[in-house]
Amino acid sequence: MSKRNNRLSDDELRIIGQSVTTVMLGFDDALKDFISDCVRRGLREYTITYYKREVNDFRRWLLFTDRSLMISEVVRRDIDEYIDYLQQHKQLKPGTVNARIRALRTLFNFLYNTKQIDSNPMHKYPLMKERRGNIETFTIKQIKALLNTPDLNTFTGQRDYTFMLLLLETGIRLNEATGILAEDIKMSEGVVFIRQTKNHFHRYVPIQSKMKEQLRRYLKIRGTCETEHLFVTLDGKPMTRSSLQKVVRFHGDNAGIKGVRLSAHTFRHTFAKLSVINGAGIFELQKILGHSTMEMVRTYVNLFSSEVNQKHKEFSPLKDL
């Protein structure tokens, strides 16, 4: 064994400048601290699962490329090469890559802010540009087919019909529908209380007579259950997010619907489209949908507003030719 050089290298000098906690903190311990903080802050289970999934993908890549799992040794170049791998090797779409970037950015921001690392490799890390494509919605014919598919002589049929009708009436997210309790249906006020929101701001969404009538029928059939959740299984247990997601796909397949994504989110887009067509204002739409910014609401208005088409008839350059 050769004699070591007494003069420390640049890398060894950097280690001296770091705190003992930073030097010794491994990737798994860092992730554990981060997830514990997420739980303390009351983040949704779905959000925590998202962080675990995306961050662990980066961990697997570090192992795959024989890199250190010491969190303080992750540098900007590692992040760049990981993103290149996602784009070029796995050929992931920009939206999927951005999901990974956001998760890693949140993790490293937490570690840096809590002084567990001395430098943040994700500081101001840019997202990929996404080209927003056409937003898929159901046609009126497809909506009728979906709503006519459940067997209303069965409990599950009544439940699924109520669920899909509520998605169409309110445009709520799948996760929001999962968290609705029976007590959140305010019949006299004509609203549903949405407690499990994306941005943690509770809100009320309005419902009209047809929706209230169906909810009354369903609640009577549902009866008393051990759980307070609105949508329940035959065993009286709360429907999970994944089981509710399968409802739309199941009935869409049975209805023979093709060419559109069979999901609760397509109902959300459909609600927005029909609301804009029927004259909903941008602020009303933002409040009902629960968007924290106007960006997505403006997208809906730009895509689905018929006002521009009507005005174009008046100023079209070809009008008098």
Coordinates of C-alpha atoms in Angstrom, one line a residue:
M1 CA 0.0 0.0 0.0
S2 CA 1.5 3.3 -1.1
K3 CA 2.0 6.2 1.3
R4 CA -0.8 8.7 1.3
N5 CA -0.1 12.3 0.3
N6 CA -0.1 14.4 3.4
R7 CA -1.6 17.4 1.5
L8 CA -5.4 17.0 1.3
S9 CA -7.1 17.0 -2.1
D10 CA -9.8 19.6 -3.1
D11 CA -12.5 17.0 -2.4
E12 CA -11.1 16.2 1.0
L13 CA -10.9 19.9 1.8
R14 CA -14.6 20.3 0.9
I15 CA -15.4 17.4 3.4
I16 CA -13.6 19.3 6.1
G17 CA -15.7 22.4 5.4
Q18 CA -19.0 20.4 5.8
S19 CA -20.8 19.7 9.0
V20 CA -20.6 16.1 10.4
T21 CA -24.4 15.7 9.9
T22 CA -24.0 16.7 6.2
V23 CA -21.1 14.3 5.6
M24 CA -22.8 11.3 7.3
L25 CA -26.4 11.8 6.0
G26 CA -27.4 9.0 3.6
F27 CA -30.0 9.2 0.9
D28 CA -32.5 6.9 2.8
D29 CA -32.2 8.9 6.1
A30 CA -32.7 12.1 4.2
L31 CA -35.8 10.8 2.5
K32 CA -37.1 9.5 5.8
D33 CA -36.7 13.0 7.4
F34 CA -38.4 14.6 4.4
I35 CA -41.4 12.3 4.5
S36 CA -41.7 12.7 8.2
D37 CA -41.9 16.5 7.6
C38 CA -44.6 16.0 5.0
V39 CA -46.6 14.0 7.4
R40 CA -46.2 16.6 10.1
R41 CA -47.4 19.3 7.7
G42 CA -50.5 17.2 6.9
L43 CA -49.9 16.6 3.3
R44 CA -52.3 14.3 1.5
E45 CA -51.4 10.6 1.4
Y46 CA -51.5 10.7 -2.4
T47 CA -49.0 13.6 -2.4
I48 CA -46.6 11.7 0.0
T49 CA -46.9 8.6 -2.2
Y50 CA -46.0 10.8 -5.2
Y51 CA -42.8 12.1 -3.4
K52 CA -41.7 8.6 -2.4
R53 CA -42.3 7.2 -5.9
E54 CA -40.4 10.0 -7.8
V55 CA -37.5 10.4 -5.3
N56 CA -37.0 6.6 -5.2
D57 CA -36.7 6.6 -9.0
F58 CA -33.7 9.0 -8.7
R59 CA -32.3 6.7 -5.9
R60 CA -32.5 3.7 -8.2
W61 CA -30.7 5.7 -11.0
L62 CA -27.9 6.6 -8.6
L63 CA -27.4 2.9 -7.8
F64 CA -27.7 1.9 -11.5
T65 CA -24.9 4.4 -12.4
D66 CA -22.7 3.3 -9.4
R67 CA -23.0 6.7 -7.7
S68 CA -22.8 7.5 -4.0
L69 CA -26.0 7.4 -1.9
M70 CA -24.5 10.1 0.4
I71 CA -27.0 13.0 -0.1
S72 CA -24.3 15.7 0.3
E73 CA -22.4 14.2 -2.7
V74 CA -25.3 14.8 -5.1
V75 CA -24.3 17.7 -7.4
R76 CA -26.0 19.6 -10.2
R77 CA -24.2 17.4 -12.8
D78 CA -25.9 14.3 -11.4
I79 CA -29.3 15.9 -11.8
D80 CA -28.6 17.0 -15.3
E81 CA -27.4 13.5 -16.3
Y82 CA -30.5 11.9 -14.6
I83 CA -32.8 14.3 -16.6
D84 CA -31.0 13.4 -19.8
Y85 CA -31.4 9.7 -19.0
L86 CA -35.2 10.2 -18.5
Q87 CA -35.5 12.1 -21.8
Q88 CA -33.2 10.2 -24.1
H89 CA -33.1 6.6 -22.7
K90 CA -36.6 6.3 -21.2
Q91 CA -38.1 8.8 -23.6
L92 CA -40.5 10.2 -21.0
K93 CA -42.8 13.1 -21.9
P94 CA -41.9 16.6 -20.5
G95 CA -44.9 16.4 -18.1
T96 CA -43.6 13.2 -16.6
V97 CA -40.0 14.5 -16.3
N98 CA -41.3 17.7 -14.7
A99 CA -43.0 15.6 -12.1
R100 CA -39.6 14.1 -11.1
I101 CA -38.0 17.5 -11.1
R102 CA -40.7 19.0 -8.8
A103 CA -40.3 16.1 -6.4
L104 CA -36.5 16.4 -6.3
R105 CA -36.7 20.2 -6.0
T106 CA -39.0 19.9 -3.0
L107 CA -36.7 17.3 -1.3
F108 CA -33.5 19.2 -1.8
N109 CA -35.1 22.5 -0.8
F110 CA -36.2 20.9 2.5
L111 CA -32.7 19.5 3.1
Y112 CA -31.0 22.8 2.4
N113 CA -33.5 24.9 4.4
T114 CA -33.1 22.5 7.4
K115 CA -29.3 22.8 7.0
Q116 CA -28.8 19.1 6.3
I117 CA -26.9 19.9 3.1
D118 CA -24.6 22.9 2.5
S119 CA -25.5 23.4 -1.2
N120 CA -28.6 22.8 -3.1
P121 CA -28.2 21.0 -6.5
M122 CA -31.8 21.8 -7.4
H123 CA -31.6 25.5 -6.7
K124 CA -33.8 27.2 -9.4
Y125 CA -33.6 24.1 -11.5
P126 CA -35.8 24.8 -14.6
L127 CA -38.8 22.7 -15.7
M128 CA -39.0 21.4 -19.2
K129 CA -41.2 23.3 -21.6
E130 CA -44.5 21.5 -22.1
R131 CA -46.6 22.0 -25.2
R132 CA -50.2 21.9 -24.0
G133 CA -52.1 19.7 -26.4
N134 CA -55.7 19.5 -27.1
I135 CA -57.7 18.8 -23.9
E136 CA -59.8 15.7 -24.2
T137 CA -63.5 15.9 -23.2
F138 CA -66.5 13.7 -23.5
T139 CA -69.1 14.5 -26.2
I140 CA -72.8 14.8 -25.1
K141 CA -73.4 11.4 -26.8
Q142 CA -70.6 9.8 -24.8
I143 CA -71.8 11.4 -21.5
K144 CA -75.3 9.9 -22.1
A145 CA -73.8 6.5 -22.9
L146 CA -71.7 6.6 -19.7
L147 CA -74.7 7.6 -17.5
N148 CA -77.0 5.0 -19.1
T149 CA -74.6 2.1 -18.5
P150 CA -74.9 1.6 -14.7
D151 CA -77.6 -0.8 -13.6
L152 CA -79.8 1.4 -11.4
N153 CA -81.5 -1.6 -9.9
T154 CA -78.2 -2.4 -8.0
F155 CA -76.4 -0.5 -5.2
T156 CA -73.2 -0.3 -7.2
G157 CA -75.1 1.0 -10.2
Q158 CA -76.7 3.8 -8.1
R159 CA -73.4 4.6 -6.5
D160 CA -71.5 4.7 -9.8
Y161 CA -74.2 6.8 -11.5
T162 CA -74.2 9.3 -8.5
F163 CA -70.4 9.5 -8.7
M164 CA -70.2 10.2 -12.4
L165 CA -73.1 12.6 -12.2
L166 CA -71.3 14.5 -9.4
L167 CA -68.1 14.7 -11.5
L168 CA -70.0 16.2 -14.4
E169 CA -72.0 18.6 -12.1
T170 CA -69.1 20.0 -10.2
G171 CA -65.8 19.2 -12.0
I172 CA -64.2 18.1 -8.8
R173 CA -60.9 16.2 -8.9
L174 CA -60.8 12.4 -8.3
N175 CA -59.0 12.8 -5.0
E176 CA -61.5 15.4 -3.8
A177 CA -64.4 13.0 -4.6
T178 CA -62.6 10.3 -2.6
G179 CA -62.5 12.5 0.5
I180 CA -66.2 13.6 0.5
L181 CA -68.1 12.6 3.6
A182 CA -71.9 12.1 3.8
E183 CA -72.2 15.1 6.1
D184 CA -70.5 17.2 3.4
I185 CA -73.6 17.2 1.3
K186 CA -75.5 20.4 2.2
M187 CA -78.9 19.9 0.6
S188 CA -80.6 23.0 2.0
E189 CA -77.7 25.2 0.9
G190 CA -77.3 23.4 -2.5
V191 CA -73.6 22.9 -2.1
V192 CA -71.0 20.1 -1.4
F193 CA -68.2 20.8 1.0
I194 CA -64.8 19.8 -0.5
R195 CA -62.3 19.1 2.2
Q196 CA -59.6 17.1 0.5
T197 CA -58.2 19.7 -1.9
K198 CA -55.0 19.9 -3.8
N199 CA -54.0 23.3 -2.4
H200 CA -55.4 22.7 1.2
F201 CA -58.0 25.4 0.8
H202 CA -61.5 24.0 1.5
R203 CA -64.3 25.1 -0.7
Y204 CA -67.9 24.7 -1.5
V205 CA -69.1 23.7 -4.9
P206 CA -72.8 24.3 -6.0
I207 CA -75.2 21.5 -7.0
Q208 CA -78.6 21.9 -8.7
S209 CA -81.9 20.1 -8.3
K210 CA -81.2 17.0 -10.5
M211 CA -77.9 16.4 -8.6
K212 CA -79.6 16.9 -5.2
E213 CA -82.4 14.5 -6.1
Q214 CA -79.9 11.8 -7.0
L215 CA -77.8 12.4 -3.9
R216 CA -81.0 12.0 -1.8
R217 CA -81.8 8.7 -3.4
Y218 CA -78.2 7.4 -3.0
L219 CA -77.9 8.5 0.6
K220 CA -81.1 6.7 1.5
I221 CA -79.9 3.5 -0.2
R222 CA -76.4 3.9 1.3
G223 CA -77.9 4.0 4.8
T224 CA -75.7 3.9 7.9
C225 CA -72.2 2.7 7.5
E226 CA -69.2 2.4 9.8
T227 CA -67.4 4.9 7.6
E228 CA -68.4 8.5 7.1
H229 CA -67.3 8.5 3.4
L230 CA -69.9 9.2 0.8
F231 CA -68.9 6.5 -1.6
V232 CA -68.7 3.0 -0.1
T233 CA -68.3 -0.6 -1.2
L234 CA -70.9 -3.3 -0.8
D235 CA -69.1 -4.1 2.5
G236 CA -69.7 -0.5 3.7
K237 CA -66.0 0.4 3.4
P238 CA -64.8 3.7 1.9
M239 CA -64.1 3.6 -1.8
T240 CA -60.4 4.2 -2.5
R241 CA -59.0 6.6 -5.1
S242 CA -58.0 3.8 -7.4
S243 CA -61.4 2.0 -7.1
L244 CA -63.2 5.2 -8.0
Q245 CA -60.9 5.8 -10.9
K246 CA -61.9 2.4 -12.3
V247 CA -65.6 3.3 -12.2
V248 CA -65.3 5.6 -15.2
R249 CA -63.1 3.1 -17.2
F250 CA -65.4 0.2 -16.4
H251 CA -68.6 1.9 -17.6
G252 CA -66.8 3.6 -20.5
D253 CA -65.6 0.2 -21.7
N254 CA -69.1 -1.3 -21.3
A255 CA -70.5 1.6 -23.3
G256 CA -68.0 1.0 -26.1
I257 CA -66.6 4.5 -25.8
K258 CA -63.4 4.9 -27.9
G259 CA -60.9 7.7 -28.7
V260 CA -61.0 9.5 -25.3
R261 CA -59.3 8.9 -22.0
L262 CA -61.8 7.2 -19.7
S263 CA -61.0 9.0 -16.4
A264 CA -62.4 11.2 -13.8
H265 CA -60.2 14.0 -15.1
T266 CA -61.9 13.9 -18.4
F267 CA -65.1 14.6 -16.6
R268 CA -63.4 17.6 -15.0
H269 CA -62.3 18.9 -18.5
T270 CA -65.8 18.2 -19.8
F271 CA -67.4 20.2 -16.9
A272 CA -65.1 23.1 -17.8
K273 CA -65.9 23.0 -21.5
L274 CA -69.6 22.8 -21.0
S275 CA -69.5 25.6 -18.4
V276 CA -67.5 27.9 -20.7
I277 CA -69.9 27.2 -23.6
N278 CA -72.8 28.0 -21.4
G279 CA -71.4 31.3 -20.4
A280 CA -69.5 30.7 -17.1
G281 CA -67.2 33.5 -16.1
I282 CA -63.5 33.0 -15.6
F283 CA -63.6 33.8 -11.8
E284 CA -66.6 31.6 -11.2
L285 CA -64.9 28.8 -13.0
Q286 CA -61.7 29.2 -11.0
K287 CA -63.6 29.2 -7.7
I288 CA -65.6 26.0 -8.5
L289 CA -62.6 24.1 -10.0
G290 CA -60.3 25.2 -7.1
H291 CA -57.4 26.4 -9.2
S292 CA -54.9 28.5 -7.3
T293 CA -54.0 30.4 -10.5
M294 CA -55.8 31.5 -13.6
E295 CA -53.5 29.7 -16.0
M296 CA -55.6 26.5 -16.5
V297 CA -58.9 28.4 -16.4
R298 CA -57.6 30.7 -19.2
T299 CA -56.7 27.7 -21.2
Y300 CA -60.3 26.4 -20.9
V301 CA -61.7 29.7 -21.9
N302 CA -59.3 30.1 -24.9
L303 CA -60.1 26.6 -26.1
F304 CA -63.9 26.4 -25.6
S305 CA -65.2 29.9 -25.7
S306 CA -67.6 30.4 -28.7
E307 CA -67.3 34.2 -28.4
V308 CA -64.2 34.4 -30.5
N309 CA -65.8 32.4 -33.3
Q310 CA -68.9 34.6 -33.2
K311 CA -66.8 37.8 -33.4
H312 CA -64.7 36.3 -36.2
K313 CA -67.9 36.2 -38.3
E314 CA -68.0 40.0 -38.0
F315 CA -64.4 40.8 -38.8
S316 CA -63.3 38.0 -41.1
P317 CA -61.2 39.4 -44.0
L318 CA -63.1 37.1 -46.4
K319 CA -66.5 38.4 -45.4
D320 CA -67.0 40.8 -48.2
L321 CA -65.1 39.0 -51.0

